[in-house]
Coordinates of C-alpha atoms and ligand atoms in Angstrom, one line a residue:
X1 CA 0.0 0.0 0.0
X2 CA 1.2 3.6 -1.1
X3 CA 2.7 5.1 2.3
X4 CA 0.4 8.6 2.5
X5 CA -0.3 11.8 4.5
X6 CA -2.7 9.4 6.2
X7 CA -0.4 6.7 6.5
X8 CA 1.7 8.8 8.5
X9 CA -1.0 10.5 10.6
X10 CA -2.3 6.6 11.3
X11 CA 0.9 5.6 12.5
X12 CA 1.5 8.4 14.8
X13 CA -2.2 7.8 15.7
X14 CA -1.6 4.0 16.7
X15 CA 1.9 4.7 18.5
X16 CA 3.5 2.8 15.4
X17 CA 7.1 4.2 14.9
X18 CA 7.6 5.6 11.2
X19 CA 10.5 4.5 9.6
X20 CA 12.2 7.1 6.4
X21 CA 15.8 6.9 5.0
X22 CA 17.9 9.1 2.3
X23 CA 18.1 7.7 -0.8
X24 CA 19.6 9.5 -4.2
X25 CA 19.6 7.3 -7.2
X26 CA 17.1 4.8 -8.7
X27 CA 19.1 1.3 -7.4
X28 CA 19.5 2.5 -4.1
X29 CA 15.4 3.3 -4.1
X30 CA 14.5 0.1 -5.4
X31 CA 15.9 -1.7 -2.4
X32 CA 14.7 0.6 0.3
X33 CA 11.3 -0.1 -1.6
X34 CA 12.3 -3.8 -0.7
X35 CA 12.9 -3.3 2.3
X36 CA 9.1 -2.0 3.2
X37 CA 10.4 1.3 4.7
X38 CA 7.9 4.1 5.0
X39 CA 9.5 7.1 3.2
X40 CA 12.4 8.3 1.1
X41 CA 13.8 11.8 1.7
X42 CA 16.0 12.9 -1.0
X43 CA 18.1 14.9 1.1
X44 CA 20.0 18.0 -0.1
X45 CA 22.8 16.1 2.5
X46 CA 23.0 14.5 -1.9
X47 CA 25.6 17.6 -1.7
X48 CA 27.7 15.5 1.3
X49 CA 27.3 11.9 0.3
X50 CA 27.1 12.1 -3.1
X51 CA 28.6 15.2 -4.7
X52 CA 31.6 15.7 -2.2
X53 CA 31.0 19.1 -1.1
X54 CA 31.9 20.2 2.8
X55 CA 28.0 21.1 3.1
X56 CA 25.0 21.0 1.5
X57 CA 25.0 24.9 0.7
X58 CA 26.1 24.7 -3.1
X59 CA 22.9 21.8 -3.8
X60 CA 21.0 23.1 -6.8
X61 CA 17.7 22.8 -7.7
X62 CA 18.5 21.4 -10.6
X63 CA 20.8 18.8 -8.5
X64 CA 17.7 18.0 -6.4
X65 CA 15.5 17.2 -9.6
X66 CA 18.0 14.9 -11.3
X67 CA 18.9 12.4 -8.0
X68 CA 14.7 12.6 -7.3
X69 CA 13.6 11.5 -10.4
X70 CA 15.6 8.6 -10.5
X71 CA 14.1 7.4 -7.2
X72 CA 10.8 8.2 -8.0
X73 CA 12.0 5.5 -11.0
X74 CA 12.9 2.9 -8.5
X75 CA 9.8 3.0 -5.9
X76 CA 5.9 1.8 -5.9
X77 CA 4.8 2.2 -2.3
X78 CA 7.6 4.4 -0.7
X79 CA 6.7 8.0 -0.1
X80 CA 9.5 10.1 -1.9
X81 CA 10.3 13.8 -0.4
X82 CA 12.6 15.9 -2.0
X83 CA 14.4 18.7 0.1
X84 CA 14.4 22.0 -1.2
X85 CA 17.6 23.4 -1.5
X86 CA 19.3 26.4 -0.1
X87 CA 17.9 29.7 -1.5
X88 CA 14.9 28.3 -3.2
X89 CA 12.6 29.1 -0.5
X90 CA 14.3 31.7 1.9
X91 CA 13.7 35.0 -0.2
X92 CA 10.1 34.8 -0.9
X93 CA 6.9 32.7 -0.9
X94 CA 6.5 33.3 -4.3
X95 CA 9.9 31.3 -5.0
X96 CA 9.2 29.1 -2.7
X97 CA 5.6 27.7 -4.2
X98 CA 7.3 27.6 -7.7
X99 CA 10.0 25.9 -6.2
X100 CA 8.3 23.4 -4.5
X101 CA 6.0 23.2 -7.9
X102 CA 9.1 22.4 -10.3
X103 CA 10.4 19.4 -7.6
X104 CA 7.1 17.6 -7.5
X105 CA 6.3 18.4 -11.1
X106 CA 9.8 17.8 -12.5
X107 CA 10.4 14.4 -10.6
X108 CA 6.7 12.8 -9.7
X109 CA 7.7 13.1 -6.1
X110 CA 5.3 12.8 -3.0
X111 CA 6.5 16.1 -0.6
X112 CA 9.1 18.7 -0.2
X113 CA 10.8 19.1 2.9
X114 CA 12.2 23.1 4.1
X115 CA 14.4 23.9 7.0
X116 CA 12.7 26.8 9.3
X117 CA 10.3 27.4 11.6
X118 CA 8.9 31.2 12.3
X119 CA 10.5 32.3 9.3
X120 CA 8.9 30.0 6.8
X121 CA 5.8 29.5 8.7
X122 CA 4.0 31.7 5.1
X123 CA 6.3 29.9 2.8
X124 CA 4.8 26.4 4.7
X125 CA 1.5 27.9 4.5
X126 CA 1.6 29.1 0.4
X127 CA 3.1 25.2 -0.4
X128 CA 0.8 23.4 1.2
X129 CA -2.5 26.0 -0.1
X130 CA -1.2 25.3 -3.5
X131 CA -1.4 21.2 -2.9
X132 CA 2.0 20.3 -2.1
X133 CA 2.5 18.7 0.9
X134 CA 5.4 19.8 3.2
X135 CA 7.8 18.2 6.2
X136 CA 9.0 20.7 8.1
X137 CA 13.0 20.4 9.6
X138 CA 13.8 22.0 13.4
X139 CA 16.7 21.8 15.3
X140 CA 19.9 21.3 13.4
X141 CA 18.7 22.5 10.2
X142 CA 22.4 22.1 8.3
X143 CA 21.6 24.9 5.7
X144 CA 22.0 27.4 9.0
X145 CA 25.0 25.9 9.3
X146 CA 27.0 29.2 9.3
X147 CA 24.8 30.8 11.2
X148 CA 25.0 28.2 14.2
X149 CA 29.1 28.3 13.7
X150 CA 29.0 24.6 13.0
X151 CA 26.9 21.3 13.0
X152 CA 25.9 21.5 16.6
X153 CA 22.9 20.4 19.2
X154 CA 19.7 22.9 19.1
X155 CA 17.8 23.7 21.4
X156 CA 19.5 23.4 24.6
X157 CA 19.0 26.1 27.4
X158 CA 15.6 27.1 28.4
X159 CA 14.8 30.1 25.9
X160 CA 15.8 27.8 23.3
X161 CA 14.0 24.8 24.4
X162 CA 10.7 27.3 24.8
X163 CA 11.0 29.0 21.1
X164 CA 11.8 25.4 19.3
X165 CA 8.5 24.1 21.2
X166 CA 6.6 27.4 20.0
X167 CA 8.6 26.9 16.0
X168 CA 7.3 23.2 16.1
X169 CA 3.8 24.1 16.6
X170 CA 3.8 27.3 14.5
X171 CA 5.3 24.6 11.2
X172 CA 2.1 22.6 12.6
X173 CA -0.2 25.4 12.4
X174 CA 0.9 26.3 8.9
X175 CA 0.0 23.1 7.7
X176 CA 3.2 20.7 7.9
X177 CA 2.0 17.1 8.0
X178 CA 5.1 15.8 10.0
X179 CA 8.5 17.6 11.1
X180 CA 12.5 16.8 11.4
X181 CA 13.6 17.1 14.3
X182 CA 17.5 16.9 13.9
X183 CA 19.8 17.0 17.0
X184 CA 17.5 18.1 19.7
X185 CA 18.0 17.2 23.1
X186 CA 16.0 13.7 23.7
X187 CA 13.6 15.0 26.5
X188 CA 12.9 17.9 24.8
X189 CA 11.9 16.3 21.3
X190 CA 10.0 13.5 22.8
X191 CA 8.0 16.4 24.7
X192 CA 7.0 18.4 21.6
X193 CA 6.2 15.1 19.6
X194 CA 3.6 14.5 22.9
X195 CA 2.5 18.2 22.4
X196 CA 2.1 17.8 17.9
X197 CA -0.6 16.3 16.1
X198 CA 1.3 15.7 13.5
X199 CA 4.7 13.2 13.4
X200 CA 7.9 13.9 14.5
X201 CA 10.8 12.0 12.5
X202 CA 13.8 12.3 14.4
X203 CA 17.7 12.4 13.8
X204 CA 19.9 12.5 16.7
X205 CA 16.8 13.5 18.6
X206 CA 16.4 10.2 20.8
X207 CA 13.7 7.2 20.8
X208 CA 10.4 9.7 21.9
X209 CA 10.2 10.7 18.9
X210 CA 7.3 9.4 16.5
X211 CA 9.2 8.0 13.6
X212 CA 13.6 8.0 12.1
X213 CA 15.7 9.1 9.6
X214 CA 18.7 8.1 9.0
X215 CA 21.5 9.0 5.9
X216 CA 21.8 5.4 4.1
X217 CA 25.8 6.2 3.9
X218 CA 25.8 6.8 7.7
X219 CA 24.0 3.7 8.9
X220 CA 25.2 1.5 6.5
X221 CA 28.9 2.6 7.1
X222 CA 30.2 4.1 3.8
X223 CA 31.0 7.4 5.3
X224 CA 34.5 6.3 6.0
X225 CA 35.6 7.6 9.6
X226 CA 32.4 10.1 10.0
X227 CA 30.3 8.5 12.7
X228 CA 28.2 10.9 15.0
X229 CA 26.9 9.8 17.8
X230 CA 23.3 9.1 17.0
X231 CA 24.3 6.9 14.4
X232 CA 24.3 3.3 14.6
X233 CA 26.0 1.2 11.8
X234 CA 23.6 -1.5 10.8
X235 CA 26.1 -3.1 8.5
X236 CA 29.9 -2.5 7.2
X237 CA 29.3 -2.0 3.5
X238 CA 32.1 0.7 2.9
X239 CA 35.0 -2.3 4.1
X240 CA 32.6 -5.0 1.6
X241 CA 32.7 -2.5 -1.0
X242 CA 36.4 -2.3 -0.5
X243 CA 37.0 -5.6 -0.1
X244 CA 35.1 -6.8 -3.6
X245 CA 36.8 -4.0 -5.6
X246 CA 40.1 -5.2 -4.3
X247 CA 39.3 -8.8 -5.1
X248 CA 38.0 -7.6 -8.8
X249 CA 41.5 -5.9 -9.5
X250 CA 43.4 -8.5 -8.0
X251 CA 41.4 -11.4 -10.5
X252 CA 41.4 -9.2 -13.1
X253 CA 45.2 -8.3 -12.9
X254 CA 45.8 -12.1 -12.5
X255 CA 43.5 -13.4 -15.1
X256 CA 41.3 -15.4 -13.3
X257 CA 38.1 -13.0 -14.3
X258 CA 36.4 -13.4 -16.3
X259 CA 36.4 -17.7 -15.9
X260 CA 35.1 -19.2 -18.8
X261 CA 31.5 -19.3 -16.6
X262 CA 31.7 -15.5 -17.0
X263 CA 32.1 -15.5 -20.6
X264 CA 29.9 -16.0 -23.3
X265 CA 30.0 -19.9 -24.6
X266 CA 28.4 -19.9 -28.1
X267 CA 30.2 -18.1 -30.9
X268 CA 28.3 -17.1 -34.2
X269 CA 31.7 -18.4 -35.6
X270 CA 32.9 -21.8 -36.0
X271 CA 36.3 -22.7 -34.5
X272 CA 37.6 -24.2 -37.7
X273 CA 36.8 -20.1 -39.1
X274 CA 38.5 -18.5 -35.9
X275 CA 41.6 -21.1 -36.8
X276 CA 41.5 -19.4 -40.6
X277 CA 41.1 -15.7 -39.2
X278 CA 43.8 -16.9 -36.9
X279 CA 46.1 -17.8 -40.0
X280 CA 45.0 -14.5 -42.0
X281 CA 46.4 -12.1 -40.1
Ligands
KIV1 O1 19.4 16.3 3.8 C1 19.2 15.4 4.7 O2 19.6 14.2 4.5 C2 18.4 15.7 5.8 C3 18.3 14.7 6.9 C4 19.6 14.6 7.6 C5 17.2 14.9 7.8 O3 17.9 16.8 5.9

C-alpha cells in the first residue's frame, strides 16, 4: 500500500514508529522499496554523500531534480520527499511555491521538505495551499550551518528549548503534516512530539520521537571515519565494498576473471573459421 499523508497520521495515531531513509539514485530506491520502509527523503545532505561538497549549501535545484527523479523510478509504495535546496525558499513565498512546484512536477515526487520554523511559517502555509504537501525540519537545520558556527545540538538552554517548542507548533499550524527534528536534546523532542498532532521524524533526537531518519551512507557505514553519535551502523558495507573492488582488480590483474562461466559460450563463428582468421592475419 502507497505510504500517504494518512499513513503517517495513522501511525502516529496507533503509536506505530515511522521508519524514512535518504536515498539519491534509482538502485538504491528500489531496495529501500524492498525493504518496506515508510519514506524516502532525498536529502539536499545528496551535496555531502554524493557530490563531495563540505556542506550542502552549493545543492541546486537542478541537483535536487536529477537524483529525485531517479528514485521516483525505482519505488511503488515508498513516499519520496525531496528537500528544497538552499535559497529556493528563503527570499520569498513566491519562489518558494514555484520551487516546491518544479520538484514535485519535474520528478513525480510525494513532498518537499524546508528547514525553518517562524521564518517560513508563510512559505509552509503558500506550499501546502497550492497542494503540495510539506515536512517541516527544526533543530539542526544544516543549511543554517554558518549561522549556528558549525553542525551542533539545538535547542539546549531554556529560551531555546521554549522557542523550538513554539517553532514546532507554529510549522504545525501552517500546515506541515510531519517535522525533522535533527539534534534536539531527547527530552525535549520527545516532549514536543507528545504536544504535535502531526509526526515527528527524528535524527539525533532520541527514541520519543514518533518515527527516524537516517543517511543510508551513515547507517550502512560508507562514510569512511564520519560517525556521529546518533548513528548506529547496521552493516559495514564501505570495508565489503572495498573488499570486492580489491578482489575484482586482483582477479582481473591475475586473469582469473572473467572464468570461462563469466564469458559468453556460443560463438556465431565456428572454431575451424576462428583457426582461418587466426592464419589471416
Ligand atoms: O538532507 C538530509 O539528508 C536531511 C536529513 C539529515 C534529515 O535533511
Amino acid at each position: 500500500m502507497k505510504n500517504t499523508v494518512s499513513t503517517f497520521l495513522d501511525m502516529k495515531a496507533k503509536g506505530q514508529r515511522i521508519a524514512e531513509i535518504t536515498a539519491y539514485d534509482y538502485t538504491t530506491a528500489k531496495l529501500v522499496e524492498a525493504s518496506g520502509i515508510n519514506a524516502i527523503l532525498v536529502g539536499d545532505s545528496l551535496g555531502m554523500v554524493m557530490m563531495g561538497y563540505k556542506d550542502t549549501l552549493p545543492v541546486t535545484l537542478e541537483d535536487m531534480i536529477h537524483h529525485g527523479a531517479s528514485v521516483v523510478r525505482g519505488v511503488q509504495d515508498t513516499m519520496v520527499i525531496m528537500d528544497m535546496p538552499f535559497m529556493s525558499y528563503q527570499q520569498s513565498v513566491y519562489d518558494a511555491v514555484v520551487n516546491a512546484g518544479r520538484l514535485i512536477k519535474e520528478t513525480g515526487a510525494n513532498a518537499v521538505k524546508l528547514e525553518g520554523g517562524a521564518a517560513v511559517t508563510e512559505q509552509i502555509k503558500a506550499i501546502v495551499d497550492s497542494g503540495i504537501i510539506v515536512q517541516a525540519h527544526l533543530g539542526l537545520t544544516p543549511q543554517s550551518v554558518n549561522a549556528f558556527g558549525g553542525f551542533k545540538v539545538q535547542g539546549k538552554g531554556e529560551d531555546n528549548a521554549r522557542r523550538l517548542l513554539e517553532d514546532a507548533f507554529k510549522v504545525q499550524e501552517a500546515g506541515a503534516f510531519s517535522v525533522v527534528l535533527e539534534c534536539v536534546p531527547p527530552k525535549l523532542a520527545a516532549l514536543i512530539s507528545r504536544k504535535l498532532t502531526i509526526p515527528t521524524i527524528g535524527i539525533g533526537a532520541g527514541a520519543g520521537c514518533d518515527g527516524q531518519v537516517l543517511v543510508y551512507q551513515d547507517m550502512l557505514n560508507m562514510s569512511g571515519d564520519f560517525k556521529p553519535k546518533f548513528v548506529k551502523h547496521f552493516a559495514n558495507i564501505g570495508d565489503e565494498m572495498i573488499a570486492a573492488f580489491k578482489e575484482y582488480k586482483n582477479e582481473v590483474a591475475e586473469g582469473t576473471f572473467p572464468a570461462p562461466e563469466n564469458s559468453f559460450v556460443k560463438s556465431d563463428c565456428s572454431d575451424e573459421f576462428l583457426e582461418k582468421l587466426d592464419a589471416e592475419y
